[in-house]
PDB file of C-alpha atoms in Angstrom:
ATOM      1  CA  MET H   1       5.673   4.535   9.795  1.00 69.00           C
ATOM      2  CA  ASN H   2       3.665   3.221   6.818  1.00 80.00           C
ATOM      3  CA  GLU H   3       4.280  -0.368   5.728  1.00 86.00           C
ATOM      4  CA  TYR H   4       3.658  -2.016   2.349  1.00 86.00           C
ATOM      5  CA  ILE H   5       4.161  -5.637   1.266  1.00 88.00           C
ATOM      6  CA  VAL H   6       5.162  -6.477  -2.311  1.00 87.00           C
ATOM      7  CA  SER H   7       2.784  -8.875  -4.054  1.00 87.00           C
ATOM      8  CA  ALA H   8       3.707 -11.531  -6.614  1.00 87.00           C
ATOM      9  CA  GLU H   9       2.231  -9.373  -9.389  1.00 82.00           C
ATOM     10  CA  GLN H  10       4.580  -6.516  -8.429  1.00 85.00           C
ATOM     11  CA  GLU H  11       7.765  -8.564  -8.729  1.00 90.00           C
ATOM     12  CA  GLY H  12      10.482  -6.662 -10.564  1.00 92.00           C
ATOM     13  CA  THR H  13       8.868  -3.242 -10.024  1.00 91.00           C
ATOM     14  CA  ARG H  14      11.226  -0.390  -9.188  1.00 92.00           C
ATOM     15  CA  LEU H  15      10.953   0.888  -5.634  1.00 93.00           C
ATOM     16  CA  ASP H  16      10.029   4.442  -6.668  1.00 89.00           C
ATOM     17  CA  VAL H  17       7.362   3.207  -9.098  1.00 87.00           C
ATOM     18  CA  PHE H  18       5.947   0.813  -6.476  1.00 86.00           C
ATOM     19  CA  LEU H  19       5.604   3.550  -3.853  1.00 87.00           C
ATOM     20  CA  THR H  20       4.182   6.061  -6.317  1.00 81.00           C
ATOM     21  CA  GLU H  21       1.384   3.598  -7.009  1.00 77.00           C
ATOM     22  CA  GLN H  22       0.846   2.576  -3.395  1.00 78.00           C
ATOM     23  CA  MET H  23       0.883   6.086  -1.960  1.00 73.00           C
ATOM     24  CA  GLU H  24      -0.662   7.864  -4.968  1.00 56.00           C
ATOM     25  CA  GLY H  25       1.842  10.688  -4.655  1.00 58.00           C
ATOM     26  CA  SER H  26       3.970  12.313  -7.319  1.00 65.00           C
ATOM     27  CA  ARG H  27       7.026  10.358  -8.377  1.00 72.00           C
ATOM     28  CA  SER H  28       9.300  13.320  -7.591  1.00 74.00           C
ATOM     29  CA  TYR H  29       7.948  13.432  -4.018  1.00 75.00           C
ATOM     30  CA  ILE H  30       8.470   9.674  -3.587  1.00 85.00           C
ATOM     31  CA  GLN H  31      12.017   9.975  -4.910  1.00 86.00           C
ATOM     32  CA  SER H  32      12.725  12.783  -2.455  1.00 84.00           C
ATOM     33  CA  LEU H  33      11.600  10.504   0.394  1.00 88.00           C
ATOM     34  CA  ILE H  34      13.914   7.762  -0.851  1.00 92.00           C
ATOM     35  CA  LYS H  35      16.882  10.117  -1.245  1.00 89.00           C
ATOM     36  CA  GLY H  36      16.237  11.450   2.235  1.00 87.00           C
ATOM     37  CA  GLY H  37      16.607   7.962   3.704  1.00 90.00           C
ATOM     38  CA  HIS H  38      12.946   7.725   4.729  1.00 91.00           C
ATOM     39  CA  VAL H  39      12.313   4.404   2.930  1.00 93.00           C
ATOM     40  CA  ILE H  40      13.512   1.113   4.444  1.00 94.00           C
ATOM     41  CA  VAL H  41      13.451  -2.179   2.508  1.00 94.00           C
ATOM     42  CA  GLY H  42      14.443  -5.358   4.300  1.00 86.00           C
ATOM     43  CA  GLY H  43      16.016  -3.375   7.119  1.00 85.00           C
ATOM     44  CA  LYS H  44      18.184  -1.275   4.789  1.00 90.00           C
ATOM     45  CA  VAL H  45      17.762   2.175   3.289  1.00 93.00           C
ATOM     46  CA  GLY H  46      16.222   1.678  -0.148  1.00 93.00           C
ATOM     47  CA  LYS H  47      17.328   3.074  -3.509  1.00 93.00           C
ATOM     48  CA  ALA H  48      14.932   4.340  -6.164  1.00 92.00           C
ATOM     49  CA  ASN H  49      16.008   1.786  -8.788  1.00 93.00           C
ATOM     50  CA  LEU H  50      15.824  -1.238  -6.444  1.00 94.00           C
ATOM     51  CA  ARG H  51      13.894  -4.063  -8.095  1.00 94.00           C
ATOM     52  CA  LEU H  52      11.433  -5.605  -5.656  1.00 93.00           C
ATOM     53  CA  THR H  53      10.669  -9.244  -4.995  1.00 93.00           C
ATOM     54  CA  PRO H  54       7.482 -10.799  -3.573  1.00 92.00           C
ATOM     55  CA  ASN H  55       6.858 -10.455   0.175  1.00 90.00           C
ATOM     56  CA  MET H  56       9.432  -7.695   0.582  1.00 92.00           C
ATOM     57  CA  VAL H  57       8.417  -5.274   3.325  1.00 92.00           C
ATOM     58  CA  VAL H  58       8.734  -1.589   2.422  1.00 92.00           C
ATOM     59  CA  GLN H  59       8.561   0.884   5.301  1.00 91.00           C
ATOM     60  CA  VAL H  60       8.060   4.588   4.732  1.00 91.00           C
ATOM     61  CA  GLU H  61       8.518   7.302   7.312  1.00 87.00           C
ATOM     62  CA  ILE H  62       6.691  10.499   6.357  1.00 76.00           C
ATOM     63  CA  PRO H  63       8.696  13.450   7.706  1.00 72.00           C
ATOM     64  CA  GLU H  64       6.929  16.345   9.352  1.00 60.00           C
ATOM     65  CA  PRO H  65       6.089  18.906   6.665  1.00 52.00           C
ATOM     66  CA  GLU H  66       8.105  22.065   6.640  1.00 53.00           C
ATOM     67  CA  SER H  67       6.190  25.234   7.353  1.00 51.00           C
ATOM     68  CA  ALA H  68       5.037  26.356   3.946  1.00 59.00           C
ATOM     69  CA  GLU H  69       4.817  30.102   3.952  1.00 74.00           C
ATOM     70  CA  VAL H  70       3.072  31.222   0.804  1.00 84.00           C
ATOM     71  CA  LYS H  71       3.932  34.851   0.230  1.00 90.00           C
ATOM     72  CA  PRO H  72       2.023  37.482  -1.767  1.00 93.00           C
ATOM     73  CA  GLU H  73       3.752  38.320  -5.047  1.00 95.00           C
ATOM     74  CA  ASP H  74       3.158  41.241  -7.377  1.00 96.00           C
ATOM     75  CA  ILE H  75       2.243  39.151 -10.413  1.00 96.00           C
ATOM     76  CA  PRO H  76      -0.096  40.717 -13.011  1.00 95.00           C
ATOM     77  CA  LEU H  77      -3.635  39.337 -13.004  1.00 96.00           C
ATOM     78  CA  ASP H  78      -6.269  39.614 -15.718  1.00 97.00           C
ATOM     79  CA  VAL H  79      -9.315  40.237 -13.500  1.00 98.00           C
ATOM     80  CA  LEU H  80     -12.662  39.703 -15.239  1.00 98.00           C
ATOM     81  CA  TYR H  81     -14.803  40.514 -12.177  1.00 98.00           C
ATOM     82  CA  GLU H  82     -14.323  41.233  -8.499  1.00 97.00           C
ATOM     83  CA  ASP H  83     -16.445  42.143  -5.488  1.00 96.00           C
ATOM     84  CA  HIS H  84     -16.296  41.609  -1.713  1.00 95.00           C
ATOM     85  CA  ASP H  85     -16.967  37.871  -2.034  1.00 97.00           C
ATOM     86  CA  ILE H  86     -15.512  36.493  -5.256  1.00 97.00           C
ATOM     87  CA  ILE H  87     -12.889  37.170  -7.881  1.00 98.00           C
ATOM     88  CA  ILE H  88     -12.972  35.849 -11.447  1.00 98.00           C
ATOM     89  CA  VAL H  89      -9.717  35.826 -13.387  1.00 98.00           C
ATOM     90  CA  ASN H  90      -8.485  34.906 -16.840  1.00 98.00           C
ATOM     91  CA  LYS H  91      -5.610  32.587 -15.935  1.00 98.00           C
ATOM     92  CA  ALA H  92      -2.604  32.797 -18.210  1.00 96.00           C
ATOM     93  CA  ARG H  93      -1.234  29.683 -19.860  1.00 95.00           C
ATOM     94  CA  GLY H  94       1.859  28.499 -18.032  1.00 93.00           C
ATOM     95  CA  MET H  95       0.732  29.706 -14.598  1.00 94.00           C
ATOM     96  CA  VAL H  96       0.440  27.051 -11.871  1.00 91.00           C
ATOM     97  CA  VAL H  97      -2.714  27.504  -9.786  1.00 93.00           C
ATOM     98  CA  HIS H  98      -1.432  26.749  -6.300  1.00 88.00           C
ATOM     99  CA  PRO H  99       1.918  26.014  -4.611  1.00 83.00           C
ATOM    100  CA  ALA H 100       3.204  22.476  -4.216  1.00 73.00           C
ATOM    101  CA  VAL H 101       6.161  20.843  -2.523  1.00 60.00           C
ATOM    102  CA  GLY H 102       9.306  22.669  -3.581  1.00 57.00           C
ATOM    103  CA  ASN H 103       7.393  25.305  -5.536  1.00 66.00           C
ATOM    104  CA  TYR H 104       5.923  28.033  -3.398  1.00 75.00           C
ATOM    105  CA  SER H 105       6.214  31.035  -5.705  1.00 86.00           C
ATOM    106  CA  GLY H 106       4.984  32.325  -9.047  1.00 91.00           C
ATOM    107  CA  THR H 107       1.538  30.726  -8.717  1.00 93.00           C
ATOM    108  CA  LEU H 108      -1.966  32.114  -9.065  1.00 96.00           C
ATOM    109  CA  VAL H 109      -2.335  31.905  -5.285  1.00 94.00           C
ATOM    110  CA  ASN H 110       0.752  34.095  -4.794  1.00 95.00           C
ATOM    111  CA  ALA H 111      -0.773  36.633  -7.171  1.00 96.00           C
ATOM    112  CA  LEU H 112      -4.202  36.497  -5.497  1.00 96.00           C
ATOM    113  CA  LEU H 113      -2.694  37.008  -2.050  1.00 95.00           C
ATOM    114  CA  PHE H 114      -1.050  40.200  -3.289  1.00 95.00           C
ATOM    115  CA  HIS H 115      -4.152  41.425  -5.104  1.00 95.00           C
ATOM    116  CA  CYS H 116      -6.737  40.588  -2.430  1.00 93.00           C
ATOM    117  CA  LYS H 117      -6.700  41.574   1.220  1.00 83.00           C
ATOM    118  CA  ASP H 118      -7.968  38.145   2.199  1.00 85.00           C
ATOM    119  CA  LEU H 119      -9.043  34.837   0.715  1.00 91.00           C
ATOM    120  CA  SER H 120     -11.164  31.972   2.000  1.00 92.00           C
ATOM    121  CA  GLY H 121      -9.196  29.744   4.356  1.00 88.00           C
ATOM    122  CA  ILE H 122     -11.178  26.569   3.690  1.00 84.00           C
ATOM    123  CA  ASN H 123      -8.438  24.949   1.588  1.00 77.00           C
ATOM    124  CA  GLY H 124      -5.659  25.915   3.986  1.00 78.00           C
ATOM    125  CA  GLU H 125      -2.596  28.071   3.516  1.00 77.00           C
ATOM    126  CA  ILE H 126      -1.460  26.340   0.325  1.00 79.00           C
ATOM    127  CA  ARG H 127      -4.719  26.786  -1.617  1.00 85.00           C
ATOM    128  CA  PRO H 128      -6.567  29.726  -0.047  1.00 91.00           C
ATOM    129  CA  GLY H 129      -9.674  30.698  -1.976  1.00 93.00           C
ATOM    130  CA  ILE H 130      -9.242  28.016  -4.630  1.00 94.00           C
ATOM    131  CA  VAL H 131     -12.587  26.398  -5.447  1.00 93.00           C
ATOM    132  CA  HIS H 132     -11.532  24.548  -8.610  1.00 91.00           C
ATOM    133  CA  ARG H 133      -8.358  24.441 -10.663  1.00 89.00           C
ATOM    134  CA  LEU H 134      -7.030  24.525 -14.191  1.00 94.00           C
ATOM    135  CA  ASP H 135      -3.952  22.697 -15.434  1.00 92.00           C
ATOM    136  CA  LYS H 136      -0.789  24.771 -15.714  1.00 92.00           C
ATOM    137  CA  ASP H 137      -1.003  25.007 -19.512  1.00 94.00           C
ATOM    138  CA  THR H 138      -4.768  25.518 -19.705  1.00 97.00           C
ATOM    139  CA  SER H 139      -5.752  29.169 -19.952  1.00 98.00           C
ATOM    140  CA  GLY H 140      -9.017  30.930 -19.219  1.00 98.00           C
ATOM    141  CA  VAL H 141     -11.825  31.642 -16.772  1.00 98.00           C
ATOM    142  CA  MET H 142     -11.289  30.626 -13.166  1.00 97.00           C
ATOM    143  CA  MET H 143     -13.031  31.647  -9.943  1.00 97.00           C
ATOM    144  CA  ALA H 144     -11.794  32.079  -6.383  1.00 97.00           C
ATOM    145  CA  ALA H 145     -13.525  32.885  -3.092  1.00 97.00           C
ATOM    146  CA  LYS H 146     -12.648  35.715  -0.724  1.00 96.00           C
ATOM    147  CA  ASN H 147     -14.455  34.353   2.312  1.00 95.00           C
ATOM    148  CA  ASP H 148     -15.665  30.991   3.608  1.00 95.00           C
ATOM    149  CA  ALA H 149     -19.357  31.634   2.938  1.00 96.00           C
ATOM    150  CA  ALA H 150     -18.623  32.404  -0.715  1.00 96.00           C
ATOM    151  CA  HIS H 151     -16.316  29.394  -0.939  1.00 96.00           C
ATOM    152  CA  ILE H 152     -18.997  27.028   0.358  1.00 95.00           C
ATOM    153  CA  GLY H 153     -21.558  28.447  -2.062  1.00 96.00           C
ATOM    154  CA  LEU H 154     -19.279  28.138  -5.098  1.00 96.00           C
ATOM    155  CA  ALA H 155     -18.018  24.687  -4.125  1.00 93.00           C
ATOM    156  CA  GLU H 156     -21.589  23.429  -3.796  1.00 94.00           C
ATOM    157  CA  GLN H 157     -22.356  24.576  -7.332  1.00 94.00           C
ATOM    158  CA  VAL H 158     -19.263  22.827  -8.643  1.00 91.00           C
ATOM    159  CA  LYS H 159     -20.215  19.647  -6.777  1.00 87.00           C
ATOM    160  CA  GLU H 160     -23.809  19.724  -8.056  1.00 89.00           C
ATOM    161  CA  HIS H 161     -22.636  20.643 -11.583  1.00 88.00           C
ATOM    162  CA  SER H 162     -24.903  23.707 -11.636  1.00 93.00           C
ATOM    163  CA  ALA H 163     -21.861  25.876 -12.333  1.00 94.00           C
ATOM    164  CA  LYS H 164     -21.434  25.545 -16.101  1.00 95.00           C
ATOM    165  CA  ARG H 165     -17.879  25.636 -17.403  1.00 94.00           C
ATOM    166  CA  THR H 166     -17.300  25.702 -21.155  1.00 97.00           C
ATOM    167  CA  TYR H 167     -13.963  24.902 -22.778  1.00 98.00           C
ATOM    168  CA  TRP H 168     -12.560  25.243 -26.280  1.00 98.00           C
ATOM    169  CA  ALA H 169     -10.104  22.629 -27.479  1.00 98.00           C
ATOM    170  CA  LEU H 170      -8.290  22.185 -30.759  1.00 98.00           C
ATOM    171  CA  VAL H 171      -7.965  18.447 -31.236  1.00 97.00           C
ATOM    172  CA  GLN H 172      -6.153  16.295 -33.755  1.00 96.00           C
ATOM    173  CA  GLY H 173      -8.056  14.718 -36.636  1.00 95.00           C
ATOM    174  CA  ASN H 174     -11.456  15.321 -38.173  1.00 96.00           C
ATOM    175  CA  ILE H 175     -14.403  14.586 -35.869  1.00 96.00           C
ATOM    176  CA  VAL H 176     -17.230  13.673 -38.221  1.00 93.00           C
ATOM    177  CA  GLU H 177     -20.090  14.062 -35.707  1.00 95.00           C
ATOM    178  CA  GLU H 178     -21.598  17.512 -35.153  1.00 97.00           C
ATOM    179  CA  LYS H 179     -21.864  16.795 -31.452  1.00 97.00           C
ATOM    180  CA  GLY H 180     -21.438  13.935 -29.049  1.00 97.00           C
ATOM    181  CA  THR H 181     -20.876  12.678 -25.528  1.00 98.00           C
ATOM    182  CA  ILE H 182     -17.823  10.850 -24.223  1.00 98.00           C
ATOM    183  CA  LYS H 183     -18.727   8.695 -21.245  1.00 97.00           C
ATOM    184  CA  ALA H 184     -15.740   6.788 -19.913  1.00 97.00           C
ATOM    185  CA  PRO H 185     -14.433   6.377 -16.332  1.00 97.00           C
ATOM    186  CA  ILE H 186     -11.121   8.016 -15.425  1.00 96.00           C
ATOM    187  CA  GLY H 187      -8.514   6.913 -12.907  1.00 92.00           C
ATOM    188  CA  ARG H 188      -4.754   6.754 -12.469  1.00 86.00           C
ATOM    189  CA  HIS H 189      -2.839   5.290 -15.399  1.00 88.00           C
ATOM    190  CA  PRO H 190      -1.906   1.696 -14.436  1.00 84.00           C
ATOM    191  CA  LYS H 191       1.750   2.127 -15.440  1.00 79.00           C
ATOM    192  CA  ASP H 192       2.437   5.867 -15.260  1.00 78.00           C
ATOM    193  CA  ARG H 193       1.055   7.320 -12.030  1.00 67.00           C
ATOM    194  CA  MET H 194       1.709  10.859 -13.239  1.00 75.00           C
ATOM    195  CA  LYS H 195      -0.992  10.398 -15.869  1.00 86.00           C
ATOM    196  CA  MET H 196      -4.698   9.688 -15.860  1.00 92.00           C
ATOM    197  CA  ALA H 197      -6.404   7.208 -18.172  1.00 94.00           C
ATOM    198  CA  VAL H 198      -9.712   5.619 -19.075  1.00 96.00           C
ATOM    199  CA  VAL H 199      -9.738   2.608 -16.756  1.00 94.00           C
ATOM    200  CA  PHE H 200     -12.479   0.475 -15.280  1.00 92.00           C
ATOM    201  CA  GLU H 201     -10.971  -0.268 -11.865  1.00 87.00           C
ATOM    202  CA  ASN H 202     -10.260   2.317  -9.163  1.00 84.00           C
ATOM    203  CA  SER H 203     -11.818   4.987 -11.343  1.00 91.00           C
ATOM    204  CA  LYS H 204     -14.659   7.502 -11.278  1.00 92.00           C
ATOM    205  CA  ASP H 205     -17.407   8.144 -13.802  1.00 94.00           C
ATOM    206  CA  ALA H 206     -16.566  10.933 -16.242  1.00 95.00           C
ATOM    207  CA  VAL H 207     -18.813  12.554 -18.864  1.00 96.00           C
ATOM    208  CA  THR H 208     -17.817  15.157 -21.466  1.00 97.00           C
ATOM    209  CA  HIS H 209     -20.302  16.706 -23.905  1.00 98.00           C
ATOM    210  CA  PHE H 210     -18.935  18.368 -27.028  1.00 98.00           C
ATOM    211  CA  ARG H 211     -19.978  20.061 -30.242  1.00 98.00           C
ATOM    212  CA  VAL H 212     -17.901  20.907 -33.286  1.00 98.00           C
ATOM    213  CA  LEU H 213     -17.261  24.608 -33.895  1.00 98.00           C
ATOM    214  CA  GLU H 214     -15.029  24.338 -36.951  1.00 97.00           C
ATOM    215  CA  ARG H 215     -13.205  21.710 -38.961  1.00 96.00           C
ATOM    216  CA  TYR H 216      -9.779  22.229 -40.449  1.00 95.00           C
ATOM    217  CA  GLY H 217      -9.387  18.834 -42.101  1.00 91.00           C
ATOM    218  CA  HIS H 218      -6.520  17.604 -39.940  1.00 93.00           C
ATOM    219  CA  GLN H 219      -7.749  19.284 -36.739  1.00 96.00           C
ATOM    220  CA  THR H 220     -11.138  20.092 -35.222  1.00 98.00           C
ATOM    221  CA  LEU H 221     -12.144  22.952 -32.923  1.00 98.00           C
ATOM    222  CA  VAL H 222     -14.613  21.700 -30.323  1.00 98.00           C
ATOM    223  CA  GLU H 223     -16.578  23.268 -27.479  1.00 98.00           C
ATOM    224  CA  CYS H 224     -16.782  21.074 -24.385  1.00 98.00           C
ATOM    225  CA  ASN H 225     -19.094  21.059 -21.370  1.00 96.00           C
ATOM    226  CA  LEU H 226     -18.171  18.906 -18.405  1.00 93.00           C
ATOM    227  CA  GLU H 227     -20.817  16.929 -16.584  1.00 91.00           C
ATOM    228  CA  THR H 228     -18.085  15.786 -14.182  1.00 91.00           C
ATOM    229  CA  GLY H 229     -14.781  17.368 -13.211  1.00 88.00           C
ATOM    230  CA  ARG H 230     -12.072  14.713 -13.222  1.00 91.00           C
ATOM    231  CA  THR H 231      -8.365  15.474 -13.425  1.00 91.00           C
ATOM    232  CA  HIS H 232      -7.308  16.050 -17.070  1.00 95.00           C
ATOM    233  CA  GLN H 233     -10.819  15.007 -18.150  1.00 97.00           C
ATOM    234  CA  ILE H 234     -10.983  16.685 -21.568  1.00 98.00           C
ATOM    235  CA  ARG H 235      -7.429  15.715 -22.411  1.00 97.00           C
ATOM    236  CA  VAL H 236      -7.928  12.062 -21.414  1.00 97.00           C
ATOM    237  CA  HIS H 237     -11.324  11.701 -23.074  1.00 98.00           C
ATOM    238  CA  PHE H 238     -10.282  13.061 -26.460  1.00 98.00           C
ATOM    239  CA  ALA H 239      -7.079  11.024 -26.437  1.00 97.00           C
ATOM    240  CA  HIS H 240      -9.255   7.994 -25.665  1.00 97.00           C
ATOM    241  CA  ILE H 241     -11.358   8.486 -28.802  1.00 97.00           C
ATOM    242  CA  GLY H 242      -8.288   9.051 -30.965  1.00 96.00           C
ATOM    243  CA  HIS H 243      -8.424  12.853 -31.104  1.00 97.00           C
ATOM    244  CA  PRO H 244      -5.893  14.137 -28.549  1.00 97.00           C
ATOM    245  CA  VAL H 245      -5.701  17.849 -27.817  1.00 97.00           C
ATOM    246  CA  VAL H 246      -3.165  19.557 -30.071  1.00 96.00           C
ATOM    247  CA  ASN H 247       0.328  19.791 -28.532  1.00 94.00           C
ATOM    248  CA  ASP H 248      -0.678  17.921 -25.363  1.00 93.00           C
ATOM    249  CA  PRO H 249       2.636  16.812 -23.819  1.00 88.00           C
ATOM    250  CA  PHE H 250       1.024  14.001 -21.770  1.00 89.00           C
ATOM    251  CA  TYR H 251      -1.692  12.517 -23.939  1.00 93.00           C
ATOM    252  CA  GLY H 252      -0.999  13.755 -27.467  1.00 90.00           C
ATOM    253  CA  TYR H 253       1.696  13.734 -30.088  1.00 80.00           C
ATOM    254  CA  ARG H 254       3.589  16.358 -32.057  1.00 68.00           C
ATOM    255  CA  ARG H 255       2.995  16.024 -35.774  1.00 67.00           C
ATOM    256  CA  MET H 256       3.210  19.705 -36.675  1.00 71.00           C
ATOM    257  CA  ASP H 257       4.951  22.648 -35.124  1.00 86.00           C
ATOM    258  CA  PHE H 258       1.979  24.451 -33.571  1.00 92.00           C
ATOM    259  CA  PRO H 259       2.849  27.894 -32.128  1.00 93.00           C
ATOM    260  CA  ILE H 260       1.841  27.134 -28.547  1.00 94.00           C
ATOM    261  CA  GLU H 261       3.477  25.942 -25.331  1.00 90.00           C
ATOM    262  CA  GLY H 262       1.387  23.128 -23.875  1.00 91.00           C
ATOM    263  CA  GLN H 263      -2.039  21.869 -24.912  1.00 96.00           C
ATOM    264  CA  ALA H 264      -4.423  23.971 -27.012  1.00 97.00           C
ATOM    265  CA  LEU H 265      -7.134  24.056 -24.341  1.00 98.00           C
ATOM    266  CA  HIS H 266      -8.913  27.158 -23.064  1.00 98.00           C
ATOM    267  CA  SER H 267     -11.547  27.695 -20.374  1.00 98.00           C
ATOM    268  CA  ARG H 268     -13.846  29.872 -22.475  1.00 98.00           C
ATOM    269  CA  SER H 269     -16.747  30.741 -20.182  1.00 97.00           C
ATOM    270  CA  LEU H 270     -18.316  30.277 -16.775  1.00 97.00           C
ATOM    271  CA  ASP H 271     -21.970  30.484 -15.726  1.00 97.00           C
ATOM    272  CA  VAL H 272     -22.519  30.588 -11.983  1.00 97.00           C
ATOM    273  CA  LYS H 273     -24.856  32.026  -9.378  1.00 97.00           C
ATOM    274  CA  HIS H 274     -23.308  34.552  -7.053  1.00 98.00           C
ATOM    275  CA  PRO H 275     -22.804  32.555  -3.829  1.00 97.00           C
ATOM    276  CA  ILE H 276     -24.160  35.363  -1.622  1.00 97.00           C
ATOM    277  CA  THR H 277     -26.720  37.294  -3.706  1.00 97.00           C
ATOM    278  CA  GLY H 278     -27.937  34.425  -5.895  1.00 97.00           C
ATOM    279  CA  GLU H 279     -27.552  36.551  -9.031  1.00 97.00           C
ATOM    280  CA  ASP H 280     -26.981  34.684 -12.313  1.00 98.00           C
ATOM    281  CA  MET H 281     -23.553  35.604 -13.645  1.00 98.00           C
ATOM    282  CA  HIS H 282     -21.773  34.909 -16.939  1.00 98.00           C
ATOM    283  CA  PHE H 283     -18.072  35.385 -17.628  1.00 98.00           C
ATOM    284  CA  GLU H 284     -16.004  34.889 -20.761  1.00 97.00           C
ATOM    285  CA  ALA H 285     -12.262  34.852 -21.336  1.00 98.00           C
ATOM    286  CA  PRO H 286     -11.155  35.883 -24.821  1.00 97.00           C
ATOM    287  CA  VAL H 287      -9.230  33.283 -26.774  1.00 96.00           C
ATOM    288  CA  PRO H 288      -5.526  34.012 -26.146  1.00 97.00           C
ATOM    289  CA  ALA H 289      -3.162  34.960 -28.935  1.00 97.00           C
ATOM    290  CA  ASP H 290      -1.315  31.623 -28.951  1.00 97.00           C
ATOM    291  CA  PHE H 291      -4.580  29.697 -29.295  1.00 98.00           C
ATOM    292  CA  GLU H 292      -5.660  31.995 -32.149  1.00 97.00           C
ATOM    293  CA  ALA H 293      -2.285  31.371 -33.773  1.00 97.00           C
ATOM    294  CA  CYS H 294      -2.954  27.632 -33.619  1.00 96.00           C
ATOM    295  CA  LEU H 295      -6.283  28.098 -35.385  1.00 96.00           C
ATOM    296  CA  GLU H 296      -4.605  30.155 -38.101  1.00 95.00           C
ATOM    297  CA  PHE H 297      -1.880  27.533 -38.397  1.00 94.00           C
ATOM    298  CA  ALA H 298      -4.474  24.773 -38.822  1.00 93.00           C
ATOM    299  CA  LYS H 299      -6.424  26.875 -41.343  1.00 91.00           C
ATOM    300  CA  THR H 300      -3.310  27.684 -43.372  1.00 86.00           C
ATOM    301  CA  TYR H 301      -2.253  24.037 -43.363  1.00 73.00           C
ATOM    302  CA  ARG H 302      -5.700  23.052 -44.679  1.00 61.00           C
ATOM    303  CA  GLU H 303      -5.596  25.643 -47.456  1.00 57.00           C
ATOM    304  CA  ASP H 304      -2.061  24.636 -48.436  1.00 57.00           C
ATOM    305  CA  LYS H 305      -3.197  21.007 -48.784  1.00 55.00           C
ATOM    306  CA  ARG H 306      -6.030  22.095 -51.065  1.00 53.00           C
ATOM    307  CA  LYS H 307      -3.661  23.738 -53.558  1.00 48.00           C
TER     308      LYS H 307
END
């Protein structure tokens, strides 16, 4: 049984919001705990919309997790490279990387389990073989490990930043610099725990290098290299400098009807050493059709404004 005490600064906070912040879990998971009667406030079962007062004691019982059987599924994969140790795929936009509570199908892991005879078990049964991840609506190059030795080798390169990942992003506004570096720490958003933000407490250093590939007047195509790998890093950093990624549902805004579902962000290339042989390897994922359509949309909009 976990126990939390409400501070004076948290007076008036909803119970579900309070626990989401304290436990750093998703709000939907916290709400499921509350609905299941696992949260006690002042000796009574709490409700999600309960407004808290100072010194209230909130007790949370974490139920034993259900056995999460992640099954192989015959989902098409765009395989860029594969051998006995690693597999490199071009992840489709809209595909979730690994299963989560209440969602154990249709993910990249389900597809990999069907395609591969085995995957590294280092990340457990929910995330077998997964060395790094991409957001659901970010497309492009992604690597996975087929055995533990390969997993350790790839993970070390990610940790040391020797694995170079390059992204393309279409962002709002005209970035006047040819290139630049965004250095701003990232942590949980202080009010919305589902989001990340540039904050200076309970955060981690984050560095994004970028260069401009093309300007469209109202949008800019940039190439990004990450010196760190924080959650939503590119999306948070460009929103922070006033140039959110086009169509980003979390950190952006919709000013034009771009032909894309989710943010216009693509993992363009990956440079990595093979974790077993040490061979230098380079992989590229072609820009998907919806991203290309966004570029054409931005170009057409620019030309229309010139007339």
